[in-house]
Coordinates of C-alpha atoms and ligand atoms in Angstrom, one line a residue:
M429 CA 64.0 272.9 99.2
T430 CA 63.7 272.5 95.4
K431 CA 62.8 274.9 92.6
R432 CA 61.0 274.0 89.3
A433 CA 62.1 275.0 85.9
L434 CA 59.8 274.5 82.9
F435 CA 61.4 274.3 79.4
L436 CA 59.3 274.9 76.4
I437 CA 60.4 273.3 73.2
S438 CA 59.1 271.8 70.0
D439 CA 60.6 268.6 68.6
T440 CA 61.3 270.1 65.2
G441 CA 64.8 268.8 64.5
G442 CA 67.0 267.7 67.4
G443 CA 68.4 271.1 68.3
H444 CA 65.8 272.5 70.7
R445 CA 65.6 269.4 72.8
S446 CA 69.4 269.1 72.8
A447 CA 69.7 272.7 74.0
A448 CA 67.1 272.1 76.8
N449 CA 68.8 268.8 77.8
A450 CA 72.1 270.6 78.0
I451 CA 70.8 273.3 80.3
T452 CA 68.9 270.8 82.5
A453 CA 72.1 268.7 82.9
A454 CA 73.8 271.8 84.2
L455 CA 70.8 272.6 86.5
D456 CA 71.1 269.1 87.9
E457 CA 74.6 270.0 89.2
I458 CA 73.2 272.9 91.3
R459 CA 72.7 272.0 94.9
T460 CA 72.7 275.2 96.8
P461 CA 70.8 277.2 97.9
Y462 CA 68.3 274.8 96.3
A463 CA 68.2 271.9 93.8
F464 CA 66.1 271.9 90.7
Q465 CA 63.4 269.8 89.3
H466 CA 62.6 270.3 85.6
R467 CA 60.3 269.4 82.9
V468 CA 60.9 269.7 79.1
E469 CA 57.6 270.1 77.3
D470 CA 57.1 269.6 73.6
V471 CA 54.3 272.1 73.6
A472 CA 53.1 271.8 70.0
A473 CA 52.5 268.1 70.4
H474 CA 49.7 268.8 72.9
C475 CA 48.0 271.7 71.2
A476 CA 45.3 271.9 68.6
F477 CA 45.7 270.9 65.0
P478 CA 47.7 272.0 62.9
L479 CA 50.3 272.4 65.7
T480 CA 50.2 268.7 66.6
Q481 CA 51.6 268.1 63.1
L482 CA 54.4 270.6 63.4
G483 CA 57.2 268.0 64.2
W484 CA 56.1 265.7 61.4
G485 CA 55.6 268.6 59.0
Y486 CA 59.1 270.0 59.8
S487 CA 60.7 266.6 59.2
A488 CA 58.7 266.0 56.0
A489 CA 59.4 269.6 54.7
L490 CA 63.1 269.2 55.3
R491 CA 63.3 265.7 53.9
Y492 CA 61.2 266.2 50.7
A493 CA 61.0 270.0 50.1
P494 CA 63.5 272.1 51.9
P495 CA 62.8 275.1 49.6
V496 CA 59.1 275.1 50.9
Y497 CA 60.4 275.3 54.4
G498 CA 62.7 278.1 53.4
A499 CA 59.9 280.0 51.7
L500 CA 57.8 279.8 54.8
Y501 CA 60.6 281.0 57.0
Y502 CA 61.2 284.1 54.9
A503 CA 57.5 284.8 54.4
T504 CA 57.1 285.2 58.1
N505 CA 60.4 286.9 58.9
G506 CA 59.5 290.6 58.9
R507 CA 58.1 292.6 61.8
R508 CA 54.6 293.0 60.4
R509 CA 54.5 289.6 58.8
Y510 CA 55.6 288.0 62.0
R511 CA 52.8 289.8 64.0
A512 CA 50.3 288.2 61.6
L513 CA 51.9 284.8 62.3
V514 CA 51.6 285.4 66.1
R515 CA 48.0 286.4 65.7
F516 CA 47.4 283.0 64.0
C517 CA 49.5 280.8 66.2
E518 CA 49.0 282.3 69.6
P519 CA 45.4 281.2 70.3
L520 CA 46.5 277.7 69.5
Y521 CA 49.2 277.7 72.1
R522 CA 47.9 280.0 74.7
E523 CA 45.4 277.8 76.5
R524 CA 47.6 274.8 76.6
L525 CA 50.5 276.9 78.0
R526 CA 48.3 278.5 80.7
D527 CA 47.1 275.0 81.8
L528 CA 50.7 273.8 81.8
F529 CA 51.8 276.7 84.0
L530 CA 49.0 276.2 86.4
D531 CA 49.6 272.5 86.6
Y532 CA 53.4 272.6 87.0
R533 CA 53.7 275.8 89.0
P534 CA 57.2 276.6 87.7
D535 CA 59.7 279.0 89.4
A536 CA 61.2 279.8 86.0
I537 CA 60.0 279.3 82.4
V538 CA 62.6 278.9 79.8
S539 CA 61.7 279.1 76.1
V540 CA 64.1 277.4 73.7
H541 CA 61.8 277.7 70.7
P542 CA 61.1 280.9 68.7
L543 CA 57.4 280.4 68.2
L544 CA 56.7 279.9 71.9
N545 CA 58.0 283.2 73.3
H546 CA 55.1 285.6 72.7
A547 CA 52.5 283.0 73.6
A548 CA 54.3 282.2 76.9
L549 CA 54.2 285.8 77.9
R550 CA 50.4 286.0 77.3
A551 CA 49.8 282.6 79.0
R552 CA 51.7 283.8 82.0
D553 CA 49.3 286.8 82.2
D554 CA 46.3 284.4 81.8
A555 CA 47.7 282.2 84.6
A556 CA 48.2 285.3 86.8
M557 CA 51.8 284.4 87.5
P558 CA 53.6 287.8 87.0
G559 CA 56.5 286.9 89.3
V560 CA 57.6 283.8 87.3
P561 CA 60.4 284.9 85.0
I562 CA 60.4 284.0 81.3
I563 CA 63.8 283.5 79.9
T564 CA 64.4 283.1 76.2
V565 CA 67.4 281.1 75.1
I566 CA 68.2 281.8 71.4
T567 CA 69.7 278.9 69.7
D568 CA 70.3 280.3 66.2
L569 CA 73.0 282.5 64.9
G570 CA 73.2 285.4 62.6
K571 CA 70.1 287.3 61.5
V572 CA 67.8 285.2 63.7
H573 CA 64.0 285.0 63.0
E574 CA 61.8 287.8 64.3
S575 CA 60.0 285.4 66.5
W576 CA 63.0 285.0 68.8
L577 CA 63.2 288.6 69.8
T578 CA 60.8 289.4 72.6
P579 CA 61.6 292.6 74.4
R580 CA 59.1 291.7 77.2
A581 CA 60.9 288.5 78.2
D582 CA 62.7 288.9 81.5
A583 CA 65.9 287.7 80.1
V584 CA 67.2 287.0 76.6
V585 CA 70.2 284.8 76.3
V586 CA 72.1 285.0 73.0
P587 CA 74.8 282.8 71.5
A588 CA 76.9 285.4 69.7
R589 CA 77.7 289.0 69.1
E590 CA 75.6 289.5 66.0
V591 CA 72.5 288.1 67.7
Y592 CA 73.2 290.5 70.6
E593 CA 73.2 293.4 68.2
R594 CA 70.0 292.2 66.4
A595 CA 68.2 291.8 69.8
L596 CA 69.3 295.4 70.7
S597 CA 68.0 296.7 67.4
R598 CA 64.6 295.0 68.0
G599 CA 64.2 296.8 71.4
V600 CA 65.4 294.2 73.9
P601 CA 66.8 296.3 76.7
P602 CA 70.5 295.8 77.3
A603 CA 69.9 295.1 81.0
R604 CA 67.9 291.9 80.0
L605 CA 70.4 290.7 77.4
R606 CA 73.1 288.2 78.2
M607 CA 75.7 286.7 75.8
L608 CA 76.4 283.3 77.3
G609 CA 77.0 281.2 74.3
Q610 CA 75.0 278.5 72.5
P611 CA 73.9 275.9 75.1
I612 CA 75.9 272.7 74.7
H613 CA 75.9 269.8 77.0
P614 CA 78.4 270.2 79.9
K615 CA 79.9 266.9 78.8
F616 CA 81.6 268.8 76.0
D617 CA 83.5 270.9 78.7
D618 CA 84.4 267.8 80.7
V619 CA 85.9 265.4 78.1
T620 CA 89.4 264.5 79.3
G621 CA 92.1 262.4 77.6
T622 CA 94.3 262.9 74.7
K623 CA 93.2 262.4 71.1
E624 CA 95.0 259.1 71.1
E625 CA 93.4 257.9 74.4
L626 CA 90.0 258.8 73.1
R627 CA 90.6 257.0 69.8
D628 CA 91.6 253.9 71.8
Q629 CA 88.4 254.2 73.9
L630 CA 86.3 254.5 70.7
G631 CA 88.1 251.7 68.9
L632 CA 89.4 254.0 66.2
Q633 CA 92.8 254.0 64.6
R634 CA 95.4 256.2 66.3
D635 CA 97.3 257.4 63.2
A636 CA 94.5 257.8 60.6
F637 CA 93.1 261.2 59.5
L638 CA 89.6 261.0 60.9
T639 CA 86.8 262.9 59.2
L640 CA 83.4 262.9 61.0
L641 CA 80.4 263.3 58.7
M642 CA 77.0 264.1 60.1
A643 CA 73.6 265.8 59.5
G644 CA 72.1 266.8 62.8
G645 CA 70.0 264.5 65.0
E646 CA 67.8 263.3 62.1
G647 CA 70.5 262.5 59.7
G648 CA 68.9 263.3 56.3
G649 CA 69.3 265.8 53.5
K650 CA 72.4 265.4 51.5
L651 CA 74.1 262.9 53.9
L652 CA 73.9 259.9 51.5
P653 CA 75.3 261.6 48.3
T654 CA 78.0 263.4 50.4
T655 CA 79.0 260.1 52.0
L656 CA 79.3 258.4 48.6
A657 CA 81.2 261.3 47.0
L658 CA 83.7 261.5 49.9
A659 CA 84.1 257.7 50.1
K660 CA 84.8 257.5 46.4
A661 CA 87.3 260.4 46.3
G662 CA 90.3 258.3 47.4
L663 CA 91.4 260.8 50.1
P664 CA 93.9 259.5 52.7
M665 CA 91.3 259.4 55.5
H666 CA 89.0 257.3 57.6
L667 CA 85.4 258.4 57.4
I668 CA 83.0 258.2 60.4
V669 CA 79.4 258.7 59.3
V670 CA 76.8 259.5 62.0
C671 CA 73.4 258.8 60.6
G672 CA 71.5 260.0 63.8
R673 CA 68.0 258.6 64.0
N674 CA 67.8 257.8 60.3
E675 CA 68.0 254.0 60.5
T676 CA 67.0 253.5 56.9
L677 CA 70.0 255.6 55.8
R678 CA 72.3 253.8 58.2
S679 CA 71.4 250.3 56.7
K680 CA 71.7 251.7 53.2
I681 CA 75.2 253.0 53.8
E682 CA 76.1 249.7 55.5
D683 CA 75.1 247.8 52.4
L684 CA 77.2 250.0 50.2
A685 CA 80.3 250.3 52.5
G686 CA 82.0 247.2 51.3
A687 CA 82.3 248.4 47.7
L688 CA 83.7 251.8 48.7
P689 CA 87.5 252.5 48.6
T690 CA 87.6 254.6 51.8
P691 CA 87.5 252.9 55.2
L692 CA 84.1 253.7 56.9
T693 CA 82.7 253.6 60.4
I694 CA 78.9 253.9 60.3
L695 CA 77.0 254.9 63.4
G696 CA 73.3 255.4 64.2
F697 CA 72.3 257.9 67.0
T698 CA 75.3 258.1 69.3
N699 CA 75.7 259.7 72.7
K700 CA 79.5 259.8 72.2
M701 CA 79.5 263.1 70.3
P702 CA 81.8 264.9 72.9
E703 CA 84.4 262.1 72.6
L704 CA 84.0 261.7 68.8
M705 CA 84.5 265.4 68.2
R706 CA 87.7 265.4 70.3
A707 CA 89.0 262.3 68.6
A708 CA 88.4 263.5 65.0
D709 CA 90.5 265.8 62.8
L710 CA 87.8 267.3 60.7
L711 CA 84.0 267.6 60.7
V712 CA 81.8 267.7 57.6
T713 CA 78.3 268.8 58.7
K714 CA 75.0 270.4 58.1
A715 CA 75.0 273.9 59.7
G716 CA 73.0 272.9 62.7
P717 CA 73.6 275.4 65.5
G718 CA 74.2 272.7 68.1
T719 CA 76.7 270.8 66.1
L720 CA 78.6 274.0 65.1
A721 CA 78.8 275.1 68.7
E722 CA 79.9 271.7 69.9
A723 CA 82.6 271.5 67.2
N724 CA 83.9 275.0 68.3
A725 CA 84.1 273.8 71.9
A726 CA 86.0 270.7 70.8
Q727 CA 88.2 272.8 68.4
L728 CA 87.3 270.6 65.5
P729 CA 87.5 272.5 62.2
M730 CA 84.6 272.0 59.8
V731 CA 83.3 272.0 56.3
V732 CA 79.6 272.9 56.0
Y733 CA 77.9 271.0 53.1
D734 CA 74.2 271.7 53.8
Y735 CA 71.8 273.9 55.8
V736 CA 68.1 274.2 56.5
P737 CA 67.0 277.1 54.3
G738 CA 66.1 280.2 56.2
Q739 CA 66.8 279.1 59.7
E740 CA 70.4 277.9 59.3
R741 CA 71.5 280.4 56.7
G742 CA 72.9 282.7 59.4
N743 CA 74.9 279.7 60.7
V744 CA 76.6 279.3 57.3
E745 CA 77.6 283.0 57.4
F746 CA 78.9 282.5 60.9
V747 CA 81.2 279.8 59.8
R748 CA 82.5 281.9 56.8
R749 CA 82.8 285.1 58.8
N750 CA 84.7 283.7 61.7
G751 CA 87.0 281.5 59.7
I752 CA 86.2 278.4 61.7
G753 CA 85.6 276.2 58.6
E754 CA 84.9 276.1 55.0
V755 CA 81.5 276.4 53.2
A756 CA 80.8 274.0 50.4
I757 CA 77.1 274.0 49.9
T758 CA 76.8 274.1 46.1
S759 CA 77.6 270.4 45.2
T760 CA 79.2 267.2 46.4
A761 CA 82.1 268.0 44.1
A762 CA 82.7 271.3 46.1
V763 CA 82.7 269.2 49.3
V764 CA 85.3 266.9 47.9
R765 CA 87.4 269.9 46.7
A766 CA 87.2 271.5 50.1
L767 CA 88.5 268.2 51.7
R768 CA 91.3 267.9 49.2
G769 CA 92.6 271.2 50.5
L770 CA 92.2 270.3 54.2
V771 CA 93.0 266.7 54.8
R772 CA 96.4 266.5 56.5
N773 CA 96.9 270.2 55.9
E774 CA 98.0 271.0 59.4
A775 CA 98.6 274.7 58.9
R776 CA 95.1 275.4 57.6
L777 CA 93.5 273.2 60.3
A778 CA 95.5 274.9 63.0
A779 CA 94.3 278.4 61.8
M780 CA 90.7 277.3 62.0
R781 CA 91.2 275.9 65.5
R782 CA 92.6 279.2 66.6
A783 CA 89.5 280.9 65.2
Q784 CA 87.3 278.4 67.1
E785 CA 89.0 279.2 70.4
I786 CA 87.6 282.7 70.1
V787 CA 84.0 281.8 69.4
A788 CA 83.7 278.6 71.5
P789 CA 80.8 278.6 73.9
K790 CA 82.8 277.9 77.0
R791 CA 80.7 276.4 79.8
S792 CA 77.6 278.0 78.3
S793 CA 75.0 275.6 79.8
R794 CA 76.4 276.0 83.3
R795 CA 76.4 279.8 82.9
I796 CA 72.8 279.7 81.6
A797 CA 71.8 277.4 84.5
A798 CA 73.3 279.8 87.0
L799 CA 71.2 282.6 85.5
I800 CA 68.0 280.5 85.7
A801 CA 68.8 279.6 89.3
Q802 CA 69.2 283.2 90.3
M803 CA 66.1 284.3 88.4
S804 CA 64.0 281.5 90.0
A805 CA 64.6 283.1 93.3
G806 CA 64.0 286.8 92.6
G807 CA 62.1 286.8 89.3
I808 CA 64.2 289.5 87.8
I809 CA 67.5 289.4 86.0
P810 CA 70.5 290.1 88.3
A811 CA 72.8 293.0 87.4
D812 CA 75.7 291.9 85.2
D813 CA 78.4 292.1 87.8
E814 CA 76.3 290.4 90.5
Y815 CA 75.5 287.6 88.0
R816 CA 79.1 287.2 87.0
A817 CA 80.2 286.7 90.6
L818 CA 77.4 284.2 91.3
A819 CA 78.0 282.3 88.0
A820 CA 81.7 282.0 88.7
A821 CA 80.8 280.5 92.1
A822 CA 78.3 278.1 90.5
I823 CA 80.8 276.8 88.0
Ligands
LIG1681 N1 73.5 264.4 68.0 C1 73.8 263.3 68.9 N2 74.0 262.1 68.4 C2 73.9 261.8 67.0 C3 73.6 262.9 66.1 C4 73.4 264.1 66.6 O1 73.9 263.5 70.1 O2 74.0 260.7 66.7 C5 73.3 265.7 68.5 C6 74.4 266.7 68.2 O3 75.5 266.5 69.0 C7 73.7 268.0 68.4 C8 72.2 267.7 68.0 O4 72.1 266.3 68.0 O5 73.7 268.4 69.8 C9 71.9 268.2 66.6 O6 71.6 269.6 66.7 P1 71.8 270.6 65.5 O7 71.4 271.9 66.1 O8 73.2 270.5 65.0 O9 70.9 270.1 64.3 P2 69.3 269.6 64.2 O10 69.3 268.1 64.6 O11 68.5 270.4 65.2 O12 69.0 269.8 62.8

């Protein structure tokens, strides 16, 4: 017998899809008492205008006008202001979601996107499916947007302590809250081999100080100026630049690489992130929640040089507060300064790695998958101790 899990996402940035893919990969490992089928649905893409333009609008706003995106984020992030946003958005989503539920007949609905939580609850009423649990998996850190916090969801999974506290303060009952960590792909838990072995596999030098530079799945923002500043700084390191899906940027950096004094490896979108993170010594990154959590799992200290205004501000604070990296968001000169203090500074890097050990999302996706599996059967969240026993068995 199989069960069906429906994941609601929006392809705004790579993070929501990565989180859904991470959990579905863990669901695929579950065989008993039933296996899972799943569907990951980019809901906005099938709704009415203007939602069809959401993914495009998000990329454009981030590429050309991040402050505009930030202003929108803050303008809607208050209880009353958010209710107005829900009133505007919900009718656009609700019908599409109801049809989706009736068509797919899921045993569990998992929302990995803030704007879909309330609409999913209403659409479940419309589809007359009260027994199908709705599980919200929050993928942001810090003072997350109001839209994430839905007290009526059957379970709310949070990545970290401060999000747990915020959910409690917004009325999510403790019995429905679970702190299971940011969902990262099970591959990050499963990487084996020493740093040297992984470098051999990846064709990287064994003895170089390896700095991994990236900007999420889309690879935009300040990635080009940061690459140039670091490559010109004359630091004793090898720089690996991950351009993600930004092919234009990749070829631009390839054209420039020959004239730069630092040895560079330039990559497009790669599925070797688990190995690269274990092989590297330092990460320089935008504060994407997925990348941060993965780096913590890989115990790869970081320097944050950029963030999406609003949404990723809490992630920057998370890095600062937990001592897992440095924050250098003011200028490329600040990034270079931060690296001067860290490259080959084993004592400081080791301190950051120890801090990462504490906040690392260990086996998060497998634990979330175990929760979904249990709720698919009964519809309600299992008691904490009951869940722990079953999750331990599932892992
Ligand atoms: N990623 C990847 N290959 C790449 C670049 C990025 O697999 O070449 C993954 C990365 O490991 C992470 C996700 O894309 O899981 C990026 O998510 P994040 O939340 O950091 O940022 P976003 O892309 O949503 O801005």
